[in-house]
mmCIF file with all atom_site columns, C-alpha atoms in Angstrom:
data_model
loop_
_atom_site.group_PDB
_atom_site.id
_atom_site.type_symbol
_atom_site.label_atom_id
_atom_site.label_alt_id
_atom_site.label_comp_id
_atom_site.label_asym_id
_atom_site.label_entity_id
_atom_site.label_seq_id
_atom_site.pdbx_PDB_ins_code
_atom_site.Cartn_x
_atom_site.Cartn_y
_atom_site.Cartn_z
_atom_site.occupancy
_atom_site.B_iso_or_equiv
_atom_site.pdbx_formal_charge
_atom_site.auth_seq_id
_atom_site.auth_comp_id
_atom_site.auth_asym_id
_atom_site.auth_atom_id
_atom_site.pdbx_PDB_model_num
ATOM 1   C CA . MET A 1 1   ? -26.445 15.882  0.539   1.00 0.00 ? 20  MET A CA 1
ATOM 2   C CA . THR A 1 2   ? -25.925 12.515  -0.759  1.00 0.00 ? 21  THR A CA 1
ATOM 3   C CA . ARG A 1 3   ? -22.006 11.687  -1.268  1.00 0.00 ? 22  ARG A CA 1
ATOM 4   C CA . ARG A 1 4   ? -21.397 10.217  -4.770  1.00 0.00 ? 23  ARG A CA 1
ATOM 5   C CA . PHE A 1 5   ? -18.464 8.256   -5.865  1.00 0.00 ? 24  PHE A CA 1
ATOM 6   C CA . SER A 1 6   ? -17.144 7.793   -9.145  1.00 0.00 ? 25  SER A CA 1
ATOM 7   C CA . PRO A 1 7   ? -17.166 4.536   -11.029 1.00 0.00 ? 26  PRO A CA 1
ATOM 8   C CA . TRP A 1 8   ? -13.235 5.079   -11.187 1.00 0.00 ? 27  TRP A CA 1
ATOM 9   C CA . PRO A 1 9   ? -11.516 4.241   -8.254  1.00 0.00 ? 28  PRO A CA 1
ATOM 10  C CA . SER A 1 10  ? -9.048  7.083   -8.727  1.00 0.00 ? 29  SER A CA 1
ATOM 11  C CA . ALA A 1 11  ? -11.215 10.014  -8.035  1.00 0.00 ? 30  ALA A CA 1
ATOM 12  C CA . ASP A 1 12  ? -12.231 8.732   -4.446  1.00 0.00 ? 31  ASP A CA 1
ATOM 13  C CA . PRO A 1 13  ? -10.415 9.648   -1.851  1.00 0.00 ? 32  PRO A CA 1
ATOM 14  C CA . MET A 1 14  ? -11.000 6.482   0.327   1.00 0.00 ? 33  MET A CA 1
ATOM 15  C CA . LEU A 1 15  ? -9.181  3.211   -0.341  1.00 0.00 ? 34  LEU A CA 1
ATOM 16  C CA . ARG A 1 16  ? -11.510 0.710   -1.905  1.00 0.00 ? 35  ARG A CA 1
ATOM 17  C CA . GLU A 1 17  ? -11.054 -2.762  -2.577  1.00 0.00 ? 36  GLU A CA 1
ATOM 18  C CA . MET A 1 18  ? -10.105 -3.571  -6.428  1.00 0.00 ? 37  MET A CA 1
ATOM 19  C CA . GLN A 1 19  ? -12.404 -7.185  -7.351  1.00 0.00 ? 38  GLN A CA 1
ATOM 20  C CA . ASN A 1 20  ? -10.693 -9.799  -9.277  1.00 0.00 ? 39  ASN A CA 1
ATOM 21  C CA . VAL A 1 21  ? -7.125  -9.339  -8.002  1.00 0.00 ? 40  VAL A CA 1
ATOM 22  C CA . GLN A 1 22  ? -4.949  -11.463 -10.041 1.00 0.00 ? 41  GLN A CA 1
ATOM 23  C CA . GLN A 1 23  ? -3.687  -14.254 -8.109  1.00 0.00 ? 42  GLN A CA 1
ATOM 24  C CA . VAL A 1 24  ? -0.476  -15.901 -8.564  1.00 0.00 ? 43  VAL A CA 1
ATOM 25  C CA . ARG A 1 25  ? -0.318  -19.687 -7.955  1.00 0.00 ? 44  ARG A CA 1
ATOM 26  C CA . GLY A 1 26  ? 1.625   -20.780 -4.889  1.00 0.00 ? 45  GLY A CA 1
ATOM 27  C CA . GLU A 1 27  ? 1.226   -17.780 -3.097  1.00 0.00 ? 46  GLU A CA 1
ATOM 28  C CA . ALA A 1 28  ? -0.986  -16.619 -0.599  1.00 0.00 ? 47  ALA A CA 1
ATOM 29  C CA . LYS A 1 29  ? -3.927  -14.684 -1.445  1.00 0.00 ? 48  LYS A CA 1
ATOM 30  C CA . ARG A 1 30  ? -3.624  -11.319 -2.656  1.00 0.00 ? 49  ARG A CA 1
ATOM 31  C CA . ARG A 1 31  ? -6.229  -8.477  -1.935  1.00 0.00 ? 50  ARG A CA 1
ATOM 32  C CA . TRP A 1 32  ? -5.733  -5.105  -3.143  1.00 0.00 ? 51  TRP A CA 1
ATOM 33  C CA . PHE A 1 33  ? -6.962  -1.490  -2.083  1.00 0.00 ? 52  PHE A CA 1
ATOM 34  C CA . PHE A 1 34  ? -6.711  1.256   -4.097  1.00 0.00 ? 53  PHE A CA 1
ATOM 35  C CA . CYS A 1 35  ? -7.213  5.078   -4.130  1.00 0.00 ? 54  CYS A CA 1
ATOM 36  C CA . HIS A 1 36  ? -5.486  8.215   -5.582  1.00 0.00 ? 55  HIS A CA 1
ATOM 37  C CA . ASP A 1 37  ? -2.530  8.862   -2.928  1.00 0.00 ? 56  ASP A CA 1
ATOM 38  C CA . ILE A 1 38  ? -2.130  5.524   -1.636  1.00 0.00 ? 57  ILE A CA 1
ATOM 39  C CA . ASP A 1 39  ? -2.533  1.816   -2.728  1.00 0.00 ? 58  ASP A CA 1
ATOM 40  C CA . LEU A 1 40  ? -2.545  -1.207  0.045   1.00 0.00 ? 59  LEU A CA 1
ATOM 41  C CA . VAL A 1 41  ? -1.674  -4.720  -1.362  1.00 0.00 ? 60  VAL A CA 1
ATOM 42  C CA . VAL A 1 42  ? -2.237  -7.459  1.542   1.00 0.00 ? 61  VAL A CA 1
ATOM 43  C CA . TRP A 1 43  ? -1.384  -11.238 1.188   1.00 0.00 ? 62  TRP A CA 1
ATOM 44  C CA . GLU A 1 44  ? -3.664  -13.794 3.130   1.00 0.00 ? 63  GLU A CA 1
ATOM 45  C CA . GLU A 1 45  ? -2.780  -17.176 4.001   1.00 0.00 ? 64  GLU A CA 1
ATOM 46  C CA . ALA A 1 46  ? -5.449  -19.678 3.797   1.00 0.00 ? 65  ALA A CA 1
ATOM 47  C CA . ASP A 1 47  ? -6.943  -19.131 7.367   1.00 0.00 ? 66  ASP A CA 1
ATOM 48  C CA . GLY A 1 48  ? -7.181  -15.614 6.575   1.00 0.00 ? 67  GLY A CA 1
ATOM 49  C CA . ALA A 1 49  ? -4.025  -14.757 8.589   1.00 0.00 ? 68  ALA A CA 1
ATOM 50  C CA . ILE A 1 50  ? -2.304  -11.990 7.199   1.00 0.00 ? 69  ILE A CA 1
ATOM 51  C CA . CYS A 1 51  ? 1.571   -12.870 6.061   1.00 0.00 ? 70  CYS A CA 1
ATOM 52  C CA . GLY A 1 52  ? 2.453   -9.833  4.510   1.00 0.00 ? 71  GLY A CA 1
ATOM 53  C CA . PHE A 1 53  ? 1.710   -6.286  2.765   1.00 0.00 ? 72  PHE A CA 1
ATOM 54  C CA . GLN A 1 54  ? 3.011   -3.370  0.837   1.00 0.00 ? 73  GLN A CA 1
ATOM 55  C CA . LEU A 1 55  ? 1.638   -0.082  1.282   1.00 0.00 ? 74  LEU A CA 1
ATOM 56  C CA . ALA A 1 56  ? 2.534   2.546   -1.763  1.00 0.00 ? 75  ALA A CA 1
ATOM 57  C CA . TYR A 1 57  ? 2.250   6.074   -0.925  1.00 0.00 ? 76  TYR A CA 1
ATOM 58  C CA . ASP A 1 58  ? 2.785   9.465   -2.747  1.00 0.00 ? 77  ASP A CA 1
ATOM 59  C CA . LYS A 1 59  ? 1.820   7.692   -5.763  1.00 0.00 ? 78  LYS A CA 1
ATOM 60  C CA . HIS A 1 60  ? 1.898   10.924  -8.118  1.00 0.00 ? 79  HIS A CA 1
ATOM 61  C CA . ARG A 1 61  ? 4.893   12.816  -6.554  1.00 0.00 ? 80  ARG A CA 1
ATOM 62  C CA . ASP A 1 62  ? 7.676   10.972  -4.943  1.00 0.00 ? 81  ASP A CA 1
ATOM 63  C CA . GLU A 1 63  ? 6.526   7.385   -4.782  1.00 0.00 ? 82  GLU A CA 1
ATOM 64  C CA . HIS A 1 64  ? 7.639   4.871   -2.098  1.00 0.00 ? 83  HIS A CA 1
ATOM 65  C CA . SER A 1 65  ? 7.004   1.666   -0.720  1.00 0.00 ? 84  SER A CA 1
ATOM 66  C CA . PHE A 1 66  ? 6.711   0.349   2.704   1.00 0.00 ? 85  PHE A CA 1
ATOM 67  C CA . SER A 1 67  ? 6.746   -3.475  3.011   1.00 0.00 ? 86  SER A CA 1
ATOM 68  C CA . TRP A 1 68  ? 6.304   -6.464  5.732   1.00 0.00 ? 87  TRP A CA 1
ATOM 69  C CA . ASP A 1 69  ? 6.462   -9.792  5.482   1.00 0.00 ? 88  ASP A CA 1
ATOM 70  C CA . LYS A 1 70  ? 6.500   -12.216 8.550   1.00 0.00 ? 89  LYS A CA 1
ATOM 71  C CA . GLU A 1 71  ? 9.621   -14.022 6.946   1.00 0.00 ? 90  GLU A CA 1
ATOM 72  C CA . ARG A 1 72  ? 11.474  -10.796 5.883   1.00 0.00 ? 91  ARG A CA 1
ATOM 73  C CA . GLY A 1 73  ? 10.256  -8.229  8.157   1.00 0.00 ? 92  GLY A CA 1
ATOM 74  C CA . PHE A 1 74  ? 10.018  -4.523  7.319   1.00 0.00 ? 93  PHE A CA 1
ATOM 75  C CA . SER A 1 75  ? 11.732  -3.018  3.843   1.00 0.00 ? 94  SER A CA 1
ATOM 76  C CA . HIS A 1 76  ? 11.140  0.519   2.726   1.00 0.00 ? 95  HIS A CA 1
ATOM 77  C CA . TYR A 1 77  ? 11.678  1.693   -0.858  1.00 0.00 ? 96  TYR A CA 1
ATOM 78  C CA . VAL A 1 78  ? 11.525  4.492   -3.521  1.00 0.00 ? 97  VAL A CA 1
ATOM 79  C CA . VAL A 1 79  ? 9.644   3.309   -6.744  1.00 0.00 ? 98  VAL A CA 1
ATOM 80  C CA . ASP A 1 80  ? 11.335  4.169   -10.018 1.00 0.00 ? 99  ASP A CA 1
ATOM 81  C CA . ASP A 1 81  ? 8.216   3.937   -12.071 1.00 0.00 ? 100 ASP A CA 1
ATOM 82  C CA . GLY A 1 82  ? 10.306  2.901   -15.161 1.00 0.00 ? 101 GLY A CA 1
ATOM 83  C CA . GLU A 1 83  ? 9.374   5.793   -17.308 1.00 0.00 ? 102 GLU A CA 1
ATOM 84  C CA . PRO A 1 84  ? 12.224  7.799   -18.759 1.00 0.00 ? 103 PRO A CA 1
ATOM 85  C CA . MET A 1 85  ? 9.975   9.936   -20.840 1.00 0.00 ? 104 MET A CA 1
ATOM 86  C CA . ALA A 1 86  ? 6.455   10.605  -21.416 1.00 0.00 ? 105 ALA A CA 1
ATOM 87  C CA . GLY A 1 87  ? 4.672   7.503   -23.472 1.00 0.00 ? 106 GLY A CA 1
ATOM 88  C CA . VAL A 1 88  ? 7.484   5.419   -22.396 1.00 0.00 ? 107 VAL A CA 1
ATOM 89  C CA . ASN A 1 89  ? 5.965   2.609   -19.925 1.00 0.00 ? 108 ASN A CA 1
ATOM 90  C CA . ASP A 1 90  ? 8.867   0.499   -18.871 1.00 0.00 ? 109 ASP A CA 1
ATOM 91  C CA . THR A 1 91  ? 8.720   -1.830  -15.792 1.00 0.00 ? 110 THR A CA 1
ATOM 92  C CA . PRO A 1 92  ? 8.648   0.072   -12.253 1.00 0.00 ? 111 PRO A CA 1
ATOM 93  C CA . PHE A 1 93  ? 11.749  -0.808  -9.855  1.00 0.00 ? 112 PHE A CA 1
ATOM 94  C CA . LEU A 1 94  ? 12.057  -0.942  -6.247  1.00 0.00 ? 113 LEU A CA 1
ATOM 95  C CA . TYR A 1 95  ? 15.397  0.475   -4.705  1.00 0.00 ? 114 TYR A CA 1
ATOM 96  C CA . ALA A 1 96  ? 16.068  0.782   -1.004  1.00 0.00 ? 115 ALA A CA 1
ATOM 97  C CA . ASP A 1 97  ? 15.666  4.296   0.326   1.00 0.00 ? 116 ASP A CA 1
ATOM 98  C CA . GLY A 1 98  ? 16.502  5.846   3.809   1.00 0.00 ? 117 GLY A CA 1
ATOM 99  C CA . PRO A 1 99  ? 14.438  6.984   6.553   1.00 0.00 ? 118 PRO A CA 1
ATOM 100 C CA . PHE A 1 100 ? 10.862  6.461   6.598   1.00 0.00 ? 119 PHE A CA 1
ATOM 101 C CA . LYS A 1 101 ? 8.206   9.336   7.341   1.00 0.00 ? 120 LYS A CA 1
ATOM 102 C CA . ARG A 1 102 ? 6.094   6.568   8.962   1.00 0.00 ? 121 ARG A CA 1
ATOM 103 C CA . ASP A 1 103 ? 3.643   9.463   10.927  1.00 0.00 ? 122 ASP A CA 1
ATOM 104 C CA . ARG A 1 104 ? 2.759   10.873  7.981   1.00 0.00 ? 123 ARG A CA 1
ATOM 105 C CA . VAL A 1 105 ? 1.922   7.937   6.401   1.00 0.00 ? 124 VAL A CA 1
ATOM 106 C CA . LEU A 1 106 ? 0.124   6.003   8.940   1.00 0.00 ? 125 LEU A CA 1
ATOM 107 C CA . ASP A 1 107 ? -2.060  9.540   9.320   1.00 0.00 ? 126 ASP A CA 1
ATOM 108 C CA . LEU A 1 108 ? -3.222  9.101   5.596   1.00 0.00 ? 127 LEU A CA 1
ATOM 109 C CA . PHE A 1 109 ? -3.274  5.827   6.114   1.00 0.00 ? 128 PHE A CA 1
ATOM 110 C CA . LEU A 1 110 ? -5.907  5.858   8.950   1.00 0.00 ? 129 LEU A CA 1
ATOM 111 C CA . ALA A 1 111 ? -7.495  8.727   6.782   1.00 0.00 ? 130 ALA A CA 1
ATOM 112 C CA . MET A 1 112 ? -8.097  7.007   3.879   1.00 0.00 ? 131 MET A CA 1
ATOM 113 C CA . SER A 1 113 ? -9.168  3.394   5.371   1.00 0.00 ? 132 SER A CA 1
ATOM 114 C CA . SER A 1 114 ? -12.741 3.889   6.760   1.00 0.00 ? 133 SER A CA 1
ATOM 115 C CA . GLU A 1 115 ? -13.656 1.323   3.777   1.00 0.00 ? 134 GLU A CA 1
ATOM 116 C CA . VAL A 1 116 ? -11.040 -1.319  4.768   1.00 0.00 ? 135 VAL A CA 1
ATOM 117 C CA . PRO A 1 117 ? -11.942 -4.213  7.117   1.00 0.00 ? 136 PRO A CA 1
ATOM 118 C CA . ALA A 1 118 ? -11.087 -3.332  10.611  1.00 0.00 ? 137 ALA A CA 1
ATOM 119 C CA . ASP A 1 119 ? -8.743  -6.113  10.797  1.00 0.00 ? 138 ASP A CA 1
ATOM 120 C CA . ILE A 1 120 ? -6.561  -5.251  7.987   1.00 0.00 ? 139 ILE A CA 1
ATOM 121 C CA . VAL A 1 121 ? -6.712  -1.710  9.213   1.00 0.00 ? 140 VAL A CA 1
ATOM 122 C CA . ALA A 1 122 ? -5.536  -2.752  12.736  1.00 0.00 ? 141 ALA A CA 1
ATOM 123 C CA . PHE A 1 123 ? -2.778  -5.119  11.463  1.00 0.00 ? 142 PHE A CA 1
ATOM 124 C CA . VAL A 1 124 ? -1.102  -2.580  9.357   1.00 0.00 ? 143 VAL A CA 1
ATOM 125 C CA . GLU A 1 125 ? -1.168  0.026   12.013  1.00 0.00 ? 144 GLU A CA 1
ATOM 126 C CA . ALA A 1 126 ? 0.271   -1.994  14.123  1.00 0.00 ? 145 ALA A CA 1
ATOM 127 C CA . ARG A 1 127 ? 3.001   -3.076  11.775  1.00 0.00 ? 146 ARG A CA 1
ATOM 128 C CA . LEU A 1 128 ? 3.759   0.669   10.888  1.00 0.00 ? 147 LEU A CA 1
ATOM 129 C CA . ARG A 1 129 ? 3.980   1.556   14.418  1.00 0.00 ? 148 ARG A CA 1
ATOM 130 C CA . GLU A 1 130 ? 6.126   -1.221  15.594  1.00 0.00 ? 149 GLU A CA 1
ATOM 131 C CA . PHE A 1 131 ? 8.761   -0.339  12.950  1.00 0.00 ? 150 PHE A CA 1
ATOM 132 C CA . ASN A 1 132 ? 12.132  0.774   14.436  1.00 0.00 ? 151 ASN A CA 1
ATOM 133 C CA . GLY A 1 133 ? 14.073  1.603   11.684  1.00 0.00 ? 152 GLY A CA 1
ATOM 134 C CA . PRO A 1 134 ? 15.704  5.150   10.878  1.00 0.00 ? 153 PRO A CA 1
ATOM 135 C CA . LEU A 1 135 ? 12.612  8.000   10.634  1.00 0.00 ? 154 LEU A CA 1
ATOM 136 C CA . LEU A 1 136 ? 12.133  11.383  9.459   1.00 0.00 ? 155 LEU A CA 1
ATOM 137 C CA . PRO A 1 137 ? 9.520   13.907  10.964  1.00 0.00 ? 156 PRO A CA 1
#
């Protein structure tokens, strides 16, 4: 049996790298990996070193975002999608959130990252494991 993937990334359970990601002048190179439940945005310096990432999870329920930046360290946010009612698409906002469900998010990330380059997976996994803020089981 051959596994067939939809051309639409949201139908695929694995993180896939998006092509032609918009770059911001003066910022590190941005790479975006997307799937139905999680997104990973990675920023890379000119030499390829990772200088930050943002992992969005539970995108269709109670969306949260976990970030790491080499200058600022860790942050954990709840995402307000900016849509107070159906049909209104306002700007999402990030609000500081409490304890992080690290083990569940780490398991989810690892299960969905087989198509992400191994060095990026290892880096994100290491940062998630070293997070020492408040955790939820």
